[in-house]
Amino acid sequence: MFQLAEIRHMVRIPPWLFGQTLNDAVVEELNRKLANKVVLNVGLCIALFDVTSLGDSYIFPGDGASHTRVTFRYVVFRPFMEEILEGTIKSADADGLQVSLGFYEDVYIRRDAMMTNSHFDETDGTWVWDYQTDDETHHLFMDIGEKVRFKVIAEQFTDTTPSAPGMTEGDGAVADRKEGKIPYIVFVSIVFMIVKKYMKR
Amino acid sequence: MEVLNCKGAVLSNCEVYALLQDLCRQEKGRKSMMKTQADLANIAFETMKYLEKTACRNQNAEVIQGFLQAVKEFKLTKAEKLQLINLRPTTPVEMQLIIEDSEERLSEEQVEELIGLVELHLPDIDNPQTLVNGTPGK
């Protein structure tokens, strides 16, 4: 579920951090820049793991800050395909379920990835799994707040950088960006429900 | 910013939990950091909250090493071993989901044996004291 990403970056250290050691200043700047953000095709950044190399620092004319080339490893949330994770159901609608991991909420179970024989109950606003045993059918409700285990089946990164003002509205790429505001979506299929209670109807 | 390797290494929940715990301990000494790095504080707090509810809370490096030694002969892939550690499955159904083609690769007795090893080496989340082999969880 968590991975290390190796990244190289020119870190700008503003003058008010010169009082600290270079190492501390670099760590602080990297965490400020990346923590709790999604990097395209990398994943959701959690925290700095370690700094592998520090280059020389440069000062450019007209800027009081120093610039240092740093190679570092960052802990990112990026589940691999087929990985099984645990979360709680956040919301439900006819298109599927949204699952929350607490720190990350863009995890979706689409209706086609739901267990067979399940349907959306309009009146209750929940998904119901009709589980057939030999003699009767059990209705297992997937209530909001229930714990579920799921398997990662697809992921989708969207570039959400603001488009340049010169670009026209009709541009396909621009329209795509505007529509998908969520930078990183994980699509999963439900595999296991931790059934604390189930009701028969 | 250039990404050199976006899939460098996979971390277990336990390693991330330990890292975040360290981070929070450091932060406490320098309270101003929390104010200047709100994003880091947020994500660290939320992730810790999530991880505290998983089996990794009672794990440490020795526990995991012991477990990996014990399951060596089962010829599991890295991903499978990682998920065994993260999820701590204790029923055959869970095992079947985690281990690909488990019917062909493992016999029923082997699955039972594997469950036994999980219970023996990885401490239970609710009651870590019940560990049998003498290496108590933290």
Tab-separated table of C-alpha atoms in Angstrom:
chain	number	residue	atom	x	y	z
A	1	MET	CA	0.000	0.000	0.000
A	2	PHE	CA	2.903	2.361	0.651
A	3	GLN	CA	5.884	2.658	-1.642
A	4	LEU	CA	9.069	4.668	-1.869
A	5	ALA	CA	9.479	7.051	-4.772
A	6	GLU	CA	12.930	8.324	-5.667
A	7	ILE	CA	12.837	11.948	-6.752
A	8	ARG	CA	15.428	14.586	-7.657
A	9	HIS	CA	14.566	18.206	-7.094
A	10	MET	CA	16.172	21.616	-6.960
A	11	VAL	CA	15.173	22.820	-3.503
A	12	ARG	CA	14.932	26.535	-2.899
A	13	ILE	CA	15.819	27.445	0.655
A	14	PRO	CA	14.577	30.915	1.610
A	15	PRO	CA	16.921	33.095	3.684
A	16	TRP	CA	14.885	32.763	6.886
A	17	LEU	CA	15.796	29.088	7.057
A	18	PHE	CA	19.550	29.771	6.877
A	19	GLY	CA	19.722	29.583	10.670
A	20	GLN	CA	19.062	25.847	10.542
A	21	THR	CA	21.430	23.231	9.218
A	22	LEU	CA	21.132	22.590	5.480
A	23	ASN	CA	19.743	19.124	6.135
A	24	ASP	CA	16.918	20.316	8.395
A	25	ALA	CA	16.018	23.120	6.015
A	26	VAL	CA	15.869	20.720	3.045
A	27	VAL	CA	13.677	18.265	4.967
A	28	GLU	CA	11.312	21.036	5.986
A	29	GLU	CA	11.051	22.449	2.464
A	30	LEU	CA	10.450	19.026	0.891
A	31	ASN	CA	7.751	18.149	3.397
A	32	ARG	CA	6.104	21.512	2.902
A	33	LYS	CA	6.123	21.061	-0.847
A	34	LEU	CA	4.974	17.449	-1.075
A	35	ALA	CA	3.154	16.220	2.025
A	36	ASN	CA	-0.547	15.463	1.474
A	37	LYS	CA	-0.307	16.119	-2.265
A	38	VAL	CA	-0.690	13.868	-5.265
A	39	VAL	CA	2.221	13.743	-7.706
A	40	LEU	CA	1.174	12.723	-11.208
A	41	ASN	CA	1.859	9.034	-11.851
A	42	VAL	CA	3.549	8.656	-8.475
A	43	GLY	CA	0.805	8.731	-5.849
A	44	LEU	CA	-0.248	10.527	-2.699
A	45	CYS	CA	2.810	11.789	-0.815
A	46	ILE	CA	2.888	11.056	2.912
A	47	ALA	CA	6.286	11.943	4.415
A	48	LEU	CA	9.977	12.159	3.584
A	49	PHE	CA	11.786	8.861	4.049
A	50	ASP	CA	15.411	9.900	3.589
A	51	VAL	CA	17.713	12.184	1.631
A	52	THR	CA	20.115	10.157	-0.494
A	53	SER	CA	22.300	12.937	-1.853
A	54	LEU	CA	22.785	16.660	-1.384
A	55	GLY	CA	24.452	18.615	-4.167
A	56	ASP	CA	26.208	21.964	-3.987
A	57	SER	CA	24.153	25.032	-3.144
A	58	TYR	CA	23.900	27.916	-5.597
A	59	ILE	CA	22.848	31.530	-5.239
A	60	PHE	CA	21.346	33.164	-8.292
A	61	PRO	CA	21.536	36.892	-9.019
A	62	GLY	CA	18.491	38.743	-7.751
A	63	ASP	CA	17.359	36.015	-5.373
A	64	GLY	CA	18.463	35.777	-1.772
A	65	ALA	CA	17.583	32.110	-1.520
A	66	SER	CA	20.006	29.237	-2.043
A	67	HIS	CA	19.248	26.409	-4.431
A	68	THR	CA	20.383	22.864	-3.764
A	69	ARG	CA	19.965	19.786	-5.913
A	70	VAL	CA	18.632	17.027	-3.679
A	71	THR	CA	17.907	13.355	-4.362
A	72	PHE	CA	15.528	11.867	-1.850
A	73	ARG	CA	13.087	9.076	-1.224
A	74	TYR	CA	9.512	9.870	-0.286
A	75	VAL	CA	6.845	7.602	1.175
A	76	VAL	CA	3.829	7.600	-1.140
A	77	PHE	CA	0.456	5.917	-0.962
A	78	ARG	CA	0.220	3.872	-4.151
A	79	PRO	CA	-1.388	0.457	-3.784
A	80	PHE	CA	-0.245	-2.033	-6.411
A	81	MET	CA	-2.696	-3.829	-8.676
A	82	GLU	CA	-4.574	-6.677	-7.019
A	83	GLU	CA	-3.577	-5.508	-3.572
A	84	ILE	CA	-6.157	-6.042	-0.862
A	85	LEU	CA	-6.872	-3.094	1.431
A	86	GLU	CA	-9.289	-2.314	4.203
A	87	GLY	CA	-11.501	0.737	4.509
A	88	THR	CA	-14.901	1.982	5.565
A	89	ILE	CA	-17.840	2.790	3.315
A	90	LYS	CA	-18.211	6.541	3.021
A	91	SER	CA	-21.148	6.998	0.718
A	92	ALA	CA	-23.336	5.049	-1.678
A	93	ASP	CA	-25.290	5.843	-4.812
A	94	ALA	CA	-26.644	3.994	-7.822
A	95	ASP	CA	-23.237	4.142	-9.534
A	96	GLY	CA	-21.417	2.395	-6.723
A	97	LEU	CA	-19.751	2.970	-3.394
A	98	GLN	CA	-17.154	5.409	-2.182
A	99	VAL	CA	-14.692	3.996	0.326
A	100	SER	CA	-12.583	5.977	2.770
A	101	LEU	CA	-9.213	4.997	4.177
A	102	GLY	CA	-9.233	7.920	6.610
A	103	PHE	CA	-6.296	9.700	5.003
A	104	TYR	CA	-7.475	9.059	1.470
A	105	GLU	CA	-11.027	9.087	0.184
A	106	ASP	CA	-10.962	8.812	-3.588
A	107	VAL	CA	-11.458	5.069	-3.652
A	108	TYR	CA	-14.467	3.902	-5.644
A	109	ILE	CA	-16.254	0.617	-6.129
A	110	ARG	CA	-18.127	0.883	-9.398
A	111	ARG	CA	-21.388	-0.987	-9.833
A	112	ASP	CA	-19.836	-3.440	-12.284
A	113	ALA	CA	-17.184	-4.362	-9.734
A	114	MET	CA	-19.752	-5.185	-7.078
A	115	MET	CA	-20.470	-8.753	-6.050
A	116	THR	CA	-22.862	-10.628	-8.306
A	117	ASN	CA	-26.482	-10.485	-7.212
A	118	SER	CA	-26.122	-7.154	-5.516
A	119	HIS	CA	-28.356	-4.185	-6.163
A	120	PHE	CA	-28.821	-0.636	-4.973
A	121	ASP	CA	-31.716	-0.126	-2.581
A	122	GLU	CA	-33.267	3.264	-3.356
A	123	THR	CA	-35.267	3.568	-0.140
A	124	ASP	CA	-32.373	2.811	2.204
A	125	GLY	CA	-29.720	4.371	0.018
A	126	THR	CA	-27.404	1.392	0.445
A	127	TRP	CA	-26.146	-1.467	-1.653
A	128	VAL	CA	-27.521	-4.896	-0.812
A	129	TRP	CA	-25.888	-8.211	-1.551
A	130	ASP	CA	-28.456	-10.989	-2.061
A	131	TYR	CA	-26.549	-13.990	-0.863
A	132	GLN	CA	-28.149	-17.274	-1.853
A	133	THR	CA	-27.895	-20.310	0.332
A	134	ASP	CA	-29.575	-23.613	-0.436
A	135	ASP	CA	-32.998	-22.748	0.890
A	136	GLU	CA	-33.200	-18.986	1.267
A	137	THR	CA	-31.734	-15.641	0.270
A	138	HIS	CA	-29.926	-13.462	2.767
A	139	HIS	CA	-29.904	-9.721	2.224
A	140	LEU	CA	-26.583	-8.344	3.346
A	141	PHE	CA	-26.645	-4.573	3.648
A	142	MET	CA	-23.509	-2.561	3.011
A	143	ASP	CA	-24.251	0.282	5.384
A	144	ILE	CA	-22.296	3.494	5.495
A	145	GLY	CA	-19.517	3.228	8.043
A	146	GLU	CA	-19.194	-0.531	7.564
A	147	LYS	CA	-15.700	-1.984	7.201
A	148	VAL	CA	-14.902	-3.601	3.854
A	149	ARG	CA	-11.944	-5.243	2.226
A	150	PHE	CA	-11.380	-4.612	-1.437
A	151	LYS	CA	-9.013	-5.437	-4.244
A	152	VAL	CA	-7.415	-2.713	-6.352
A	153	ILE	CA	-8.325	-3.193	-10.009
A	154	ALA	CA	-7.445	0.099	-11.682
A	155	GLU	CA	-6.013	3.520	-10.987
A	156	GLN	CA	-6.404	6.792	-12.779
A	157	PHE	CA	-4.224	9.866	-12.606
A	158	THR	CA	-5.496	13.200	-13.877
A	159	ASP	CA	-3.317	16.191	-14.563
A	160	THR	CA	-4.946	19.021	-12.618
A	161	THR	CA	-2.417	21.751	-13.288
A	162	PRO	CA	-4.175	24.953	-14.278
A	163	SER	CA	-4.238	25.465	-18.031
A	164	ALA	CA	-2.530	28.389	-19.674
A	165	PRO	CA	-4.827	31.372	-20.216
A	166	GLY	CA	-4.167	31.430	-23.965
A	167	MET	CA	-5.705	28.020	-24.590
A	168	THR	CA	-9.204	27.830	-26.031
A	169	GLU	CA	-12.115	26.298	-24.166
A	170	GLY	CA	-12.860	23.817	-26.906
A	171	ASP	CA	-9.452	22.193	-26.583
A	172	GLY	CA	-9.993	18.526	-25.726
A	173	ALA	CA	-7.147	18.281	-23.238
A	174	VAL	CA	-8.283	21.418	-21.442
A	175	ALA	CA	-11.855	20.162	-21.137
A	176	ASP	CA	-10.633	16.848	-19.729
A	177	ARG	CA	-8.639	18.584	-17.077
A	178	LYS	CA	-11.536	20.730	-15.989
A	179	GLU	CA	-13.877	17.796	-15.701
A	180	GLY	CA	-11.678	15.481	-13.638
A	181	LYS	CA	-10.852	17.512	-10.589
A	182	ILE	CA	-9.625	14.518	-8.660
A	183	PRO	CA	-5.933	13.942	-9.363
A	184	TYR	CA	-5.746	10.302	-8.312
A	185	ILE	CA	-8.603	7.804	-8.237
A	186	VAL	CA	-8.284	4.182	-7.204
A	187	PHE	CA	-10.925	1.831	-8.557
A	188	VAL	CA	-11.457	-1.293	-6.542
A	189	SER	CA	-13.695	-4.314	-6.441
A	190	ILE	CA	-15.268	-5.536	-3.274
A	191	VAL	CA	-13.966	-8.860	-2.031
A	192	PHE	CA	-14.800	-9.255	1.583
A	193	MET	CA	-17.276	-7.693	3.886
A	194	ILE	CA	-16.608	-7.788	7.566
A	195	VAL	CA	-20.134	-8.594	8.547
A	196	LYS	CA	-20.802	-7.524	12.075
A	197	LYS	CA	-24.522	-7.699	11.697
A	198	TYR	CA	-26.748	-8.771	8.897
A	199	MET	CA	-30.459	-8.530	8.631
A	200	LYS	CA	-32.988	-10.804	7.043
A	201	ARG	CA	-36.065	-9.469	5.369
B	1	MET	CA	11.208	18.082	-10.106
B	2	GLU	CA	11.992	14.808	-11.786
B	3	VAL	CA	10.888	11.400	-10.657
B	4	LEU	CA	13.776	8.953	-10.947
B	5	ASN	CA	11.957	5.857	-9.822
B	6	CYS	CA	8.313	5.906	-8.859
B	7	LYS	CA	8.272	2.301	-7.699
B	8	GLY	CA	11.443	2.167	-5.670
B	9	ALA	CA	10.514	-0.183	-2.877
B	10	VAL	CA	7.359	-1.347	-1.217
B	11	LEU	CA	6.962	-0.581	2.480
B	12	SER	CA	4.952	-2.528	4.996
B	13	ASN	CA	2.381	-0.698	7.096
B	14	CYS	CA	4.560	-1.273	10.120
B	15	GLU	CA	7.521	0.613	8.621
B	16	VAL	CA	5.365	3.600	7.686
B	17	TYR	CA	3.814	3.588	11.153
B	18	ALA	CA	7.247	3.627	12.798
B	19	LEU	CA	8.393	6.465	10.527
B	20	LEU	CA	5.342	8.582	11.333
B	21	GLN	CA	5.675	7.888	15.041
B	22	ASP	CA	9.277	9.119	14.907
B	23	LEU	CA	8.165	12.186	13.012
B	24	CYS	CA	5.489	13.045	15.567
B	25	ARG	CA	7.960	12.605	18.402
B	26	GLN	CA	10.383	15.023	16.722
B	27	GLU	CA	7.600	17.498	16.040
B	28	LYS	CA	6.637	17.622	19.683
B	29	GLY	CA	10.029	19.080	20.546
B	30	ARG	CA	9.591	21.822	17.986
B	31	LYS	CA	5.987	22.883	18.238
B	32	SER	CA	6.313	25.647	15.652
B	33	MET	CA	6.861	22.993	12.944
B	34	MET	CA	3.246	21.927	13.280
B	35	LYS	CA	2.143	25.424	12.414
B	36	THR	CA	4.456	25.864	9.469
B	37	GLN	CA	3.817	22.371	8.053
B	38	ALA	CA	0.079	21.948	8.363
B	39	ASP	CA	-0.103	19.517	5.411
B	40	LEU	CA	2.464	17.187	6.863
B	41	ALA	CA	0.835	17.299	10.276
B	42	ASN	CA	-2.561	16.508	8.753
B	43	ILE	CA	-1.534	13.575	6.622
B	44	ALA	CA	0.683	12.125	9.340
B	45	PHE	CA	-2.162	12.305	11.847
B	46	GLU	CA	-4.750	10.766	9.507
B	47	THR	CA	-2.436	8.002	8.353
B	48	MET	CA	-1.487	7.147	11.927
B	49	LYS	CA	-5.148	7.029	12.858
B	50	TYR	CA	-5.779	4.562	10.045
B	51	LEU	CA	-2.732	2.427	10.799
B	52	GLU	CA	-3.530	2.251	14.503
B	53	LYS	CA	-6.590	0.224	13.648
B	54	THR	CA	-4.604	-2.310	11.641
B	55	ALA	CA	-2.412	-5.182	12.749
B	56	CYS	CA	0.788	-3.170	12.235
B	57	ARG	CA	0.353	-1.428	15.580
B	58	ASN	CA	1.871	-4.323	17.483
B	59	GLN	CA	4.484	-5.320	14.929
B	60	ASN	CA	8.157	-4.471	14.839
B	61	ALA	CA	11.170	-5.412	12.748
B	62	GLU	CA	12.003	-8.580	14.722
B	63	VAL	CA	8.446	-9.883	14.621
B	64	ILE	CA	8.318	-9.466	10.855
B	65	GLN	CA	11.749	-10.985	10.333
B	66	GLY	CA	10.743	-14.001	12.386
B	67	PHE	CA	7.585	-14.401	10.371
B	68	LEU	CA	9.399	-14.140	7.033
B	69	GLN	CA	11.891	-16.805	8.127
B	70	ALA	CA	9.029	-19.072	9.122
B	71	VAL	CA	7.149	-18.824	5.828
B	72	LYS	CA	10.204	-19.214	3.623
B	73	GLU	CA	9.368	-22.748	2.525
B	74	PHE	CA	5.918	-21.795	1.203
B	75	LYS	CA	7.468	-20.040	-1.825
B	76	LEU	CA	5.170	-17.034	-1.645
B	77	THR	CA	5.736	-13.912	-3.716
B	78	LYS	CA	6.837	-10.653	-2.126
B	79	ALA	CA	3.413	-9.091	-2.582
B	80	GLU	CA	1.718	-12.032	-0.908
B	81	LYS	CA	4.035	-11.934	2.073
B	82	LEU	CA	3.519	-8.187	2.406
B	83	GLN	CA	-0.231	-8.623	2.497
B	84	LEU	CA	0.007	-11.436	5.024
B	85	ILE	CA	1.898	-9.058	7.294
B	86	ASN	CA	-0.393	-6.090	6.679
B	87	LEU	CA	-3.716	-7.888	6.926
B	88	ARG	CA	-2.883	-10.736	9.307
B	89	PRO	CA	-5.442	-13.175	7.859
B	90	THR	CA	-6.707	-15.872	10.192
B	91	THR	CA	-9.343	-17.672	8.131
B	92	PRO	CA	-8.935	-19.870	5.032
B	93	VAL	CA	-11.205	-17.539	3.032
B	94	GLU	CA	-8.913	-14.582	3.582
B	95	MET	CA	-5.888	-16.711	2.724
B	96	GLN	CA	-7.464	-17.771	-0.543
B	97	LEU	CA	-8.000	-14.147	-1.542
B	98	ILE	CA	-4.479	-13.057	-0.740
B	99	ILE	CA	-2.629	-15.986	-2.257
B	100	GLU	CA	-3.125	-16.349	-5.970
B	101	ASP	CA	-4.117	-19.816	-7.190
B	102	SER	CA	-3.932	-20.981	-3.614
B	103	GLU	CA	-5.855	-24.177	-4.431
B	104	GLU	CA	-3.129	-25.309	-6.797
B	105	ARG	CA	-0.120	-24.019	-4.928
B	106	LEU	CA	-1.031	-24.968	-1.392
B	107	SER	CA	-2.807	-27.952	0.075
B	108	GLU	CA	-5.470	-27.496	2.703
B	109	GLU	CA	-3.068	-28.567	5.427
B	110	GLN	CA	-0.518	-26.031	4.231
B	111	VAL	CA	-3.098	-23.244	4.411
B	112	GLU	CA	-3.913	-24.300	7.968
B	113	GLU	CA	-0.198	-24.362	8.762
B	114	LEU	CA	0.222	-20.884	7.305
B	115	ILE	CA	-2.646	-19.569	9.434
B	116	GLY	CA	-0.967	-21.147	12.432
B	117	LEU	CA	2.283	-19.351	11.610
B	118	VAL	CA	0.497	-16.021	11.188
B	119	GLU	CA	-1.138	-16.429	14.578
B	120	LEU	CA	2.115	-17.560	16.160
B	121	HIS	CA	4.406	-14.836	14.857
B	122	LEU	CA	2.263	-11.770	14.281
B	123	PRO	CA	0.661	-10.373	17.432
B	124	ASP	CA	-3.102	-10.013	17.573
B	125	ILE	CA	-4.303	-6.435	17.283
B	126	ASP	CA	-6.636	-6.494	20.261
B	127	ASN	CA	-4.540	-8.515	22.576
B	128	PRO	CA	-0.854	-8.598	21.790
B	129	GLN	CA	-0.023	-10.517	24.951
B	130	THR	CA	-1.325	-13.805	23.564
B	131	LEU	CA	1.791	-14.315	21.484
B	132	VAL	CA	2.978	-17.854	21.935
B	133	ASN	CA	6.597	-17.971	20.883
B	134	GLY	CA	7.958	-15.683	23.581
B	135	THR	CA	8.630	-12.539	21.590
B	136	PRO	CA	5.945	-10.276	22.960
B	137	GLY	CA	4.673	-7.354	20.883
B	138	LYS	CA	5.498	-3.867	22.055
